Coordinates of C-alpha atoms and ligand atoms in Angstrom, one line a residue:
M22 CA 0.1 -0.2 -0.3
P23 CA 1.6 3.5 -1.2
Y24 CA 1.9 5.9 2.3
E25 CA 2.8 9.4 2.7
T26 CA 4.6 11.1 5.1
V27 CA 3.2 13.5 6.9
I28 CA 5.5 15.7 9.1
G29 CA 5.6 19.4 11.5
L30 CA 8.3 20.9 12.6
E31 CA 9.9 22.4 16.3
V32 CA 12.4 24.8 15.0
H33 CA 14.6 26.0 18.0
C34 CA 16.2 29.8 17.2
E35 CA 18.8 31.8 20.3
L36 CA 18.6 34.3 19.6
C37 CA 21.5 37.3 19.2
T38 CA 20.7 39.5 21.7
K39 CA 24.1 40.7 23.9
S40 CA 22.2 38.9 26.9
K41 CA 20.4 36.1 28.0
I42 CA 17.0 36.9 28.5
F43 CA 15.9 37.2 31.7
C44 CA 19.5 38.8 33.7
G45 CA 22.4 40.8 31.8
C46 CA 24.8 38.1 31.1
T47 CA 26.5 37.1 27.8
T48 CA 25.1 35.2 25.4
R49 CA 28.8 34.5 23.9
F50 CA 29.8 31.4 22.3
G51 CA 32.3 29.3 23.6
G52 CA 33.0 31.0 27.1
A53 CA 35.1 28.8 29.8
P54 CA 32.1 26.2 31.4
N55 CA 30.4 28.9 34.8
T56 CA 32.0 31.8 33.3
Q57 CA 28.6 33.4 31.6
V58 CA 26.7 32.7 34.8
C59 CA 25.4 34.5 37.7
P60 CA 22.1 34.2 40.6
V61 CA 19.2 33.9 37.6
C62 CA 21.0 32.0 35.5
S63 CA 21.9 29.2 38.0
G64 CA 18.2 28.9 39.6
M65 CA 19.8 30.8 43.3
P66 CA 16.5 30.1 45.4
G67 CA 15.5 33.9 45.5
A68 CA 16.9 35.1 42.0
L69 CA 14.3 37.0 39.9
P70 CA 13.8 38.0 36.5
V71 CA 13.9 40.5 34.8
L72 CA 12.6 40.2 31.1
N73 CA 15.0 41.5 28.3
R74 CA 12.9 43.6 25.6
A75 CA 15.2 43.1 23.0
V76 CA 14.1 39.5 23.2
V77 CA 10.3 40.4 23.2
E78 CA 11.1 43.0 19.8
Y79 CA 13.4 39.8 18.2
A80 CA 10.1 37.7 18.6
I81 CA 7.5 40.7 17.2
R82 CA 10.3 40.9 13.8
A83 CA 9.9 37.0 12.8
G84 CA 6.9 36.9 14.0
L85 CA 6.2 39.4 11.3
A86 CA 8.2 38.7 8.9
T87 CA 7.0 35.4 8.6
N88 CA 3.4 36.7 8.1
C89 CA 2.1 35.9 11.8
N90 CA 0.1 37.9 13.9
I91 CA 0.9 39.6 17.2
T92 CA -0.5 38.9 20.6
R93 CA -0.6 42.2 21.8
N94 CA -1.2 41.2 25.9
N95 CA 0.6 37.6 25.5
K96 CA 2.5 35.8 29.2
F97 CA 5.6 33.6 30.1
D98 CA 4.3 30.0 32.0
R99 CA 7.0 28.0 33.9
K100 CA 7.1 24.5 32.9
N101 CA 8.2 22.0 34.8
Y102 CA 10.3 19.9 35.2
F103 CA 13.6 18.5 36.4
Y104 CA 16.9 18.6 34.3
P105 CA 20.5 18.0 35.5
D106 CA 20.8 21.2 33.0
L107 CA 18.1 23.0 34.2
P108 CA 18.6 24.3 38.0
K109 CA 15.7 26.4 38.9
A110 CA 14.2 22.4 38.2
Y111 CA 11.8 24.6 35.7
Q112 CA 12.1 26.5 31.9
I113 CA 10.2 29.6 31.9
S114 CA 8.3 29.8 28.4
Q115 CA 5.1 30.1 27.1
L116 CA 2.6 28.0 26.6
Y117 CA -1.0 29.9 26.8
Y118 CA -0.4 33.3 25.2
P119 CA 2.5 32.7 22.8
I120 CA 3.4 35.8 21.1
C121 CA 3.8 34.7 17.3
T122 CA -0.1 32.5 15.9
E123 CA -1.6 31.4 12.6
G124 CA 1.9 32.5 10.4
W125 CA 3.3 31.3 7.0
I126 CA 6.8 29.9 4.6
A127 CA 6.4 30.2 1.2
L128 CA 8.4 27.1 -0.6
E129 CA 8.4 26.0 -3.4
G130 CA 4.2 25.5 -4.9
K131 CA 2.9 25.5 -1.1
R132 CA 2.5 27.9 1.6
V133 CA 3.7 25.8 5.0
R134 CA 1.8 27.0 7.7
I135 CA 3.4 28.6 10.5
R136 CA 1.4 27.3 14.4
E137 CA 2.8 30.3 16.8
I138 CA 6.9 31.0 17.8
H139 CA 7.4 31.7 22.1
M140 CA 9.7 32.3 24.0
E141 CA 12.2 30.8 26.1
E142 CA 15.1 30.7 27.2
D143 CA 17.4 27.0 27.0
A144 CA 18.6 25.1 28.9
G145 CA 22.4 25.0 29.7
K146 CA 24.0 21.8 29.3
L147 CA 26.5 18.6 29.7
V148 CA 29.7 17.2 29.0
H149 CA 30.0 14.1 29.4
D150 CA 33.6 13.4 28.4
P151 CA 36.0 12.6 28.5
W152 CA 35.8 11.4 32.5
E153 CA 34.2 7.3 32.1
D154 CA 32.3 9.0 35.5
A155 CA 31.3 12.0 35.7
T156 CA 28.8 14.4 34.0
L157 CA 30.0 18.6 34.4
A158 CA 27.4 20.8 34.3
D159 CA 28.2 23.6 32.3
Y160 CA 25.1 26.9 32.9
N161 CA 26.3 29.2 30.6
R162 CA 23.6 28.1 28.2
C163 CA 21.6 28.2 30.5
G164 CA 19.1 31.6 30.3
V165 CA 20.0 32.0 26.3
P166 CA 17.5 33.7 24.2
L167 CA 15.1 31.0 22.2
L168 CA 12.8 31.3 19.7
E169 CA 10.7 27.5 19.4
I170 CA 8.7 27.9 16.1
V171 CA 5.9 25.5 15.7
S172 CA 5.0 24.5 12.0
Q173 CA 1.9 22.9 11.4
P174 CA 1.7 19.3 9.7
D175 CA 1.8 20.6 6.3
M176 CA 5.4 18.9 5.0
R177 CA 5.2 15.9 2.8
S178 CA 8.6 14.2 2.5
A179 CA 12.0 14.5 3.5
A180 CA 12.4 17.9 0.9
E181 CA 10.0 20.3 2.3
A182 CA 11.7 19.8 5.6
V183 CA 14.8 20.5 4.4
E184 CA 12.8 23.2 2.0
Y185 CA 11.3 24.6 4.6
I186 CA 14.1 25.0 6.3
E187 CA 16.7 26.1 4.7
K188 CA 13.4 29.1 4.2
L189 CA 13.4 30.1 7.7
K190 CA 17.0 30.1 8.5
A191 CA 17.3 32.8 6.0
I192 CA 14.8 35.1 6.9
L193 CA 15.8 34.9 10.7
E194 CA 19.1 35.8 9.1
Y195 CA 18.4 37.9 7.3
T196 CA 15.9 40.0 10.2
G197 CA 19.2 39.6 12.5
V198 CA 17.1 37.6 15.3
S199 CA 19.7 34.6 15.1
D200 CA 22.7 34.0 13.8
C201 CA 21.4 30.6 13.4
K202 CA 24.2 28.4 13.0
M203 CA 22.8 24.6 13.3
Q204 CA 26.9 23.1 14.6
E205 CA 26.7 25.2 17.2
G206 CA 23.2 24.7 18.1
S207 CA 21.5 27.6 17.9
L208 CA 19.6 27.0 15.4
R209 CA 18.0 22.7 15.6
A210 CA 14.2 21.0 14.9
D211 CA 12.8 18.9 15.9
V212 CA 10.7 16.7 14.0
N213 CA 7.2 15.6 14.6
L214 CA 6.0 12.0 11.7
S215 CA 3.3 10.7 11.0
V216 CA 2.7 8.1 8.1
R217 CA -0.9 7.4 6.8
P218 CA -1.7 5.3 3.9
V219 CA -1.8 8.1 0.7
G220 CA -5.7 9.3 0.4
Q221 CA -7.0 8.4 4.1
K222 CA -8.4 11.5 5.4
E223 CA -6.9 11.6 9.5
F224 CA -2.9 11.5 11.0
G225 CA -1.4 9.1 11.8
T226 CA 0.6 8.5 15.9
R227 CA 2.9 10.2 15.4
T228 CA 7.1 10.4 16.7
E229 CA 9.1 13.7 17.5
M230 CA 12.8 12.9 16.7
K231 CA 14.1 16.0 18.9
N232 CA 17.3 18.1 18.2
L233 CA 18.9 17.0 15.0
N234 CA 21.6 19.7 14.6
S235 CA 21.9 19.5 9.9
L236 CA 19.9 19.3 7.1
R237 CA 21.6 16.5 6.8
A238 CA 20.8 14.4 9.3
I239 CA 17.0 15.9 9.6
A240 CA 16.4 14.3 5.6
R241 CA 17.9 11.2 6.9
A242 CA 16.0 10.8 10.2
I243 CA 13.3 11.1 7.9
E244 CA 13.6 9.1 5.0
A245 CA 14.7 6.5 8.2
E246 CA 11.9 6.8 10.4
T247 CA 9.2 6.7 7.2
A248 CA 10.6 3.1 6.2
R249 CA 10.5 2.2 10.3
Q250 CA 6.4 3.1 10.0
I251 CA 5.3 1.4 6.8
E252 CA 7.2 -1.2 7.6
L253 CA 5.9 -2.1 11.6
I254 CA 2.0 -1.0 10.5
E255 CA 2.8 -3.1 7.7
D256 CA 3.7 -6.1 9.7
G257 CA 0.7 -5.5 11.3
G258 CA 2.2 -3.7 14.2
R259 CA 0.9 0.2 15.7
V260 CA 3.2 2.5 16.4
T261 CA 3.1 3.9 19.0
Q262 CA 3.2 8.1 20.6
E263 CA 6.9 8.7 21.7
T264 CA 10.5 11.0 21.6
R265 CA 13.0 8.9 19.3
R266 CA 16.6 9.1 19.4
W267 CA 18.4 9.6 15.7
D268 CA 21.5 8.1 15.4
D269 CA 23.2 9.6 12.8
D270 CA 26.3 7.1 13.1
R271 CA 24.3 4.5 13.1
G272 CA 21.5 5.2 10.7
E273 CA 18.6 5.6 12.7
T274 CA 15.9 6.7 15.4
Y275 CA 15.5 4.2 18.8
A276 CA 12.9 5.0 21.5
M277 CA 14.4 7.6 24.0
R278 CA 10.8 8.7 26.0
S279 CA 7.4 7.7 25.8
K280 CA 5.4 11.4 24.8
E281 CA 5.1 13.5 27.4
D282 CA 1.8 15.3 27.7
A283 CA 1.5 19.7 28.5
Q284 CA 0.2 18.5 31.8
D285 CA 3.4 16.6 31.9
Y286 CA 5.0 19.5 33.1
K287 CA 2.1 20.9 35.2
Y288 CA 2.9 24.6 33.5
F289 CA 0.8 27.7 34.8
P290 CA 1.3 31.0 34.7
E291 CA 5.2 32.3 35.5
P292 CA 4.9 34.7 39.2
D293 CA 7.4 36.5 38.9
L294 CA 6.8 38.0 35.9
P295 CA 4.0 40.6 35.0
P296 CA 2.4 40.0 31.7
I297 CA 4.0 41.6 28.3
E298 CA 2.2 44.2 26.4
I299 CA 2.9 45.4 23.1
S300 CA 1.3 48.3 20.9
E301 CA 0.1 49.0 17.4
E302 CA 2.5 51.6 17.4
Q303 CA 6.0 49.0 18.5
I304 CA 4.2 46.6 15.8
N305 CA 4.1 48.9 13.0
A306 CA 7.8 50.6 14.1
L307 CA 8.9 47.0 14.0
R308 CA 6.8 46.6 10.9
A309 CA 8.4 49.2 9.0
S310 CA 12.3 48.4 10.0
L311 CA 12.2 44.8 8.2
P312 CA 15.0 44.8 6.2
E313 CA 13.5 43.2 2.3
L314 CA 13.3 39.5 2.9
P315 CA 14.5 37.1 0.6
E316 CA 11.2 36.3 -1.2
A317 CA 11.4 40.4 -2.0
K318 CA 15.1 40.1 -2.8
K319 CA 14.3 37.1 -5.5
R320 CA 12.2 38.4 -7.8
R321 CA 13.9 41.9 -8.0
Y322 CA 17.0 40.0 -8.9
R323 CA 15.2 38.4 -11.0
E324 CA 13.0 41.2 -12.7
E325 CA 14.9 43.6 -12.1
L326 CA 18.8 42.6 -12.7
G327 CA 17.8 40.0 -15.1
L328 CA 19.2 37.1 -13.1
P329 CA 17.9 33.8 -13.6
E330 CA 15.8 31.9 -11.5
Y331 CA 18.0 29.2 -10.3
D332 CA 20.6 31.9 -9.0
T333 CA 18.7 34.0 -6.8
G334 CA 17.2 30.9 -5.6
I335 CA 20.9 30.5 -4.5
I336 CA 22.3 33.8 -3.7
A337 CA 18.5 35.5 -1.5
G338 CA 18.9 32.6 -0.2
S339 CA 22.6 32.8 1.4
V340 CA 22.9 36.4 3.8
P341 CA 27.4 36.0 3.3
L342 CA 25.7 35.2 -0.4
V343 CA 24.4 38.2 -0.6
R344 CA 26.6 39.8 1.1
L345 CA 29.3 39.7 -1.4
F346 CA 26.3 39.9 -4.7
E347 CA 25.1 43.4 -3.7
R348 CA 29.5 44.4 -2.1
T349 CA 30.3 42.9 -5.8
C350 CA 27.3 44.5 -8.0
A351 CA 28.3 48.2 -6.3
I352 CA 32.3 48.0 -6.8
C353 CA 32.1 46.9 -10.8
G354 CA 28.8 47.7 -11.8
D355 CA 27.7 44.6 -13.9
A356 CA 25.6 42.2 -12.7
K357 CA 25.2 39.2 -14.9
E358 CA 28.9 39.2 -13.9
A359 CA 28.9 39.4 -10.2
A360 CA 26.3 36.3 -10.1
N361 CA 28.8 34.9 -12.5
W362 CA 31.0 34.4 -10.2
V363 CA 29.3 34.2 -7.3
M364 CA 27.6 30.6 -9.0
G365 CA 30.7 30.0 -10.4
E366 CA 34.5 30.5 -9.1
V367 CA 32.8 31.6 -5.6
L368 CA 30.3 28.4 -5.6
R369 CA 33.1 25.9 -6.4
L370 CA 36.0 27.0 -4.5
L371 CA 33.7 26.8 -1.1
Q372 CA 32.8 22.7 -3.2
A373 CA 36.4 22.4 -2.4
T374 CA 37.5 23.7 0.7
Q375 CA 34.3 22.7 2.9
T376 CA 33.3 26.0 3.3
L377 CA 30.3 27.7 4.8
P378 CA 29.8 30.4 3.2
E379 CA 29.8 32.6 6.1
H380 CA 32.6 31.4 7.0
M381 CA 34.1 33.3 3.8
A382 CA 37.1 35.0 5.3
F383 CA 38.1 37.6 2.4
E384 CA 37.8 41.3 2.0
P385 CA 33.9 42.0 0.8
D386 CA 35.6 44.5 -2.2
A387 CA 38.1 42.6 -3.8
L388 CA 35.9 40.4 -5.6
G389 CA 34.0 43.8 -7.2
R390 CA 37.4 44.6 -7.4
L391 CA 39.1 41.6 -9.5
I392 CA 36.4 42.6 -12.1
L393 CA 37.3 45.9 -12.6
L394 CA 40.6 44.4 -13.5
T395 CA 39.6 42.3 -15.8
Q396 CA 36.4 44.8 -17.3
K397 CA 39.6 46.9 -17.7
N398 CA 41.9 45.0 -19.1
V399 CA 44.4 44.8 -17.4
I400 CA 44.2 40.9 -17.0
N401 CA 42.0 38.6 -18.2
R402 CA 39.7 35.8 -17.2
G403 CA 42.3 33.3 -16.5
T404 CA 44.2 35.2 -14.6
A405 CA 40.9 36.4 -12.7
K406 CA 40.4 32.8 -11.6
K407 CA 44.0 32.1 -10.5
V408 CA 44.0 35.2 -8.2
F409 CA 40.2 35.5 -7.1
A410 CA 41.8 31.4 -6.0
E411 CA 44.3 33.0 -3.7
V412 CA 41.8 36.4 -2.3
F413 CA 40.1 33.5 -1.9
R414 CA 42.8 31.8 0.3
S415 CA 44.2 34.3 2.0
N416 CA 42.9 37.3 1.3
V417 CA 45.4 39.4 -0.8
D418 CA 44.9 42.1 -2.6
P419 CA 44.4 41.5 -5.8
E420 CA 45.6 45.0 -7.4
A421 CA 48.0 43.9 -5.6
Y422 CA 49.2 40.3 -6.4
V423 CA 48.3 41.4 -9.7
K424 CA 51.2 43.7 -9.7
E425 CA 53.6 41.9 -7.1
H426 CA 53.6 38.7 -9.8
N427 CA 53.6 40.1 -12.8
L428 CA 50.1 38.8 -14.0
G429 CA 49.0 42.4 -15.6
L430 CA 48.0 41.9 -19.5
V431 CA 50.8 43.2 -22.0
T432 CA 48.8 45.6 -24.3
D433 CA 51.7 47.6 -25.2
D434 CA 52.4 47.4 -29.1
S435 CA 56.0 47.5 -29.4
A436 CA 56.3 45.2 -25.9
I437 CA 54.1 42.4 -28.1
R438 CA 56.2 43.5 -31.5
A439 CA 58.9 42.1 -29.4
V440 CA 58.0 39.1 -28.6
I441 CA 56.3 38.5 -32.0
A442 CA 60.0 39.2 -33.9
D443 CA 62.0 36.5 -31.4
V444 CA 59.0 34.1 -32.0
L445 CA 59.1 34.5 -35.7
K446 CA 62.8 33.9 -35.6
Q447 CA 62.1 31.1 -33.8
N448 CA 59.7 29.3 -35.8
E449 CA 61.4 29.7 -39.2
K450 CA 59.5 26.1 -40.2
A451 CA 56.6 27.1 -39.7
V452 CA 56.5 30.8 -41.2
D453 CA 58.3 29.2 -44.4
E454 CA 55.0 26.9 -44.1
W455 CA 52.6 29.7 -44.0
N456 CA 54.7 31.4 -46.9
R457 CA 54.1 28.4 -49.2
G458 CA 49.8 29.2 -48.2
K459 CA 49.5 26.3 -45.4
V460 CA 46.7 28.4 -43.5
Q461 CA 46.3 26.0 -40.0
A462 CA 51.0 27.5 -40.1
M463 CA 49.0 30.7 -38.4
Q464 CA 47.0 28.6 -36.0
F465 CA 50.5 27.1 -34.5
L466 CA 52.6 30.5 -34.8
I467 CA 49.7 32.4 -32.7
G468 CA 49.7 29.8 -30.0
Q469 CA 53.4 30.5 -29.8
C470 CA 53.1 34.0 -29.5
M471 CA 50.7 33.1 -26.8
K472 CA 52.4 31.1 -24.7
A473 CA 55.8 32.8 -25.1
L474 CA 54.0 36.4 -23.1
R475 CA 52.2 33.6 -20.4
G476 CA 48.6 34.0 -22.5
Q477 CA 48.8 37.6 -20.4
A478 CA 48.8 39.4 -23.8
P479 CA 44.5 39.8 -25.2
A480 CA 44.6 37.2 -27.6
E481 CA 43.2 39.4 -30.8
K482 CA 45.3 42.2 -30.0
V483 CA 48.4 39.4 -30.9
S484 CA 46.8 38.1 -33.7
S485 CA 46.5 41.0 -35.4
L486 CA 50.2 42.2 -35.2
L487 CA 51.1 38.8 -36.1
R488 CA 49.2 38.9 -39.1
A489 CA 49.9 42.3 -40.2
M490 CA 54.1 41.5 -39.7
M491 CA 53.7 38.6 -41.6
G492 CA 51.4 40.2 -44.5
G493 CA 48.3 38.8 -42.7
D494 CA 46.2 39.8 -45.8
L495 CA 46.6 37.1 -47.5
Q496 CA 44.4 35.4 -45.7
Ligands
ADP502 P1 3.0 19.2 21.7 O1 3.2 19.5 22.3 O2 3.5 18.2 22.2 O3 5.0 19.2 21.2 P2 1.5 19.7 19.4 O4 1.1 19.1 19.1 O5 1.9 20.8 19.7 O6 2.5 18.3 20.0 O7 3.0 19.5 17.7 C1 4.0 19.3 17.5 C2 3.5 19.8 16.7 O8 3.9 18.2 16.4 C3 4.1 20.2 15.0 O9 4.9 20.7 14.5 C4 2.6 19.4 14.3 O10 2.6 20.0 13.1 C5 2.9 18.0 14.8 N1 2.0 17.5 14.5 C6 1.3 17.4 14.7 N2 0.5 16.1 15.3 C7 1.0 15.1 13.9 C8 0.7 14.4 12.7 N3 -0.1 13.7 13.4 N4 2.1 13.4 12.3 C9 3.8 14.2 12.5 N5 3.0 15.6 13.1 C10 2.0 16.4 13.5
MG503 MG1 6.9 18.8 20.6
ZN504 ZN1 22.7 34.9 34.5

């Protein structure tokens, strides 16, 4: 029987605010363990939280950028559970009145609805290595602000789930809400998945796979869990609602715990924080401050700059590529050329060196300036590619590098003539053949001249000077 996969995602993203959600501690990643904590975020008795205003603004920006309604009167709730990396033994979150509701994100050809976005605090981290018999707790991450973005079960394949996350990630990056570094855990997804026979209206029972932190893992986990559920049902079994862990090395999911319900957490309104009131003016001001969003940018690249659909998707989908592309256009004034370079050499080198776009380390002006050198005929394309490889690798200055390595095109006629004269002297046989009417000899001689000039002269110029010097009117 053919089955359909049904997927809903809960995406957690850490906000780029400087300080934590309820105290002044820094949110910086990678500090020495327990150096970024205070009585509030380490759960000391009697310490009281104070809401960081920026968190509310970031949440509203995320909500507006994903077409949500903003809940003008919202509040926090207390979610009770004990976990060693949660020193308060409860998490401050939003259950009853999340700050954003009922939005959507456009994929190619469909919309995925967002049920809600709520604000909450992150937990700390447990460190199990390198001791066999001990687990250590690092509370630096406790209280780092999070948004949880909950979709409706609108996705039907791994490809759609990946596309949804890519689109969401671009929006969060564009709006400066989160840096979305999946490898550092600042964007992670819980995948809820069920299967049903094609044509059946009701959803099947779902499982939830928690904290997946790469697109590859998400796609593989979806494939594996879909296959597991179908097999289970085909064998006459039933899917149990539970939380499963994805083991990326083994390529399997395994049961972690049976799924808890909201009542298991004994949620109640957070008594230590007042409700949040958001004015219409505040919402309008934040709406007005939103940057051009990915979909609009894509459209503009296509309609105004005439870029191909495929290129617009790749470039507009990544903030670092957008920055590089727009800076390059501003410098060289040729959007098509700038896009060709980004889609060509930049992507090629990123791929070849397994570098993420956000880790490109070269001066953002360098590419535009390099293109200028080709436009002014200072260097040719082949040389430009070689120079760019150096720019990419070690951030060299294009002009200085060209000068230092003497890579500029020889454009001075007399200099080229001198080289040609030399080549003719050394290739009397070919000259002879040419004089006897053998047409191919000319190609050979042009080749020899270009070689002598190390490719650093405009080929058309070399060819016309050569012809002139040997009575080229023969041809
Ligand atoms: P919980 O609060 O227990 O996490 P929710 O009902 O809030 O559960 O749903 C969490 C996520 O699970 C949402 O993203 C939702 O779209 C998704 N979901 C709900 N039911 C299903 C289902 N039958 N199949 C797949 N995903 C589902
Ligand atoms: Mg959940
Ligand atoms: Zn603190």
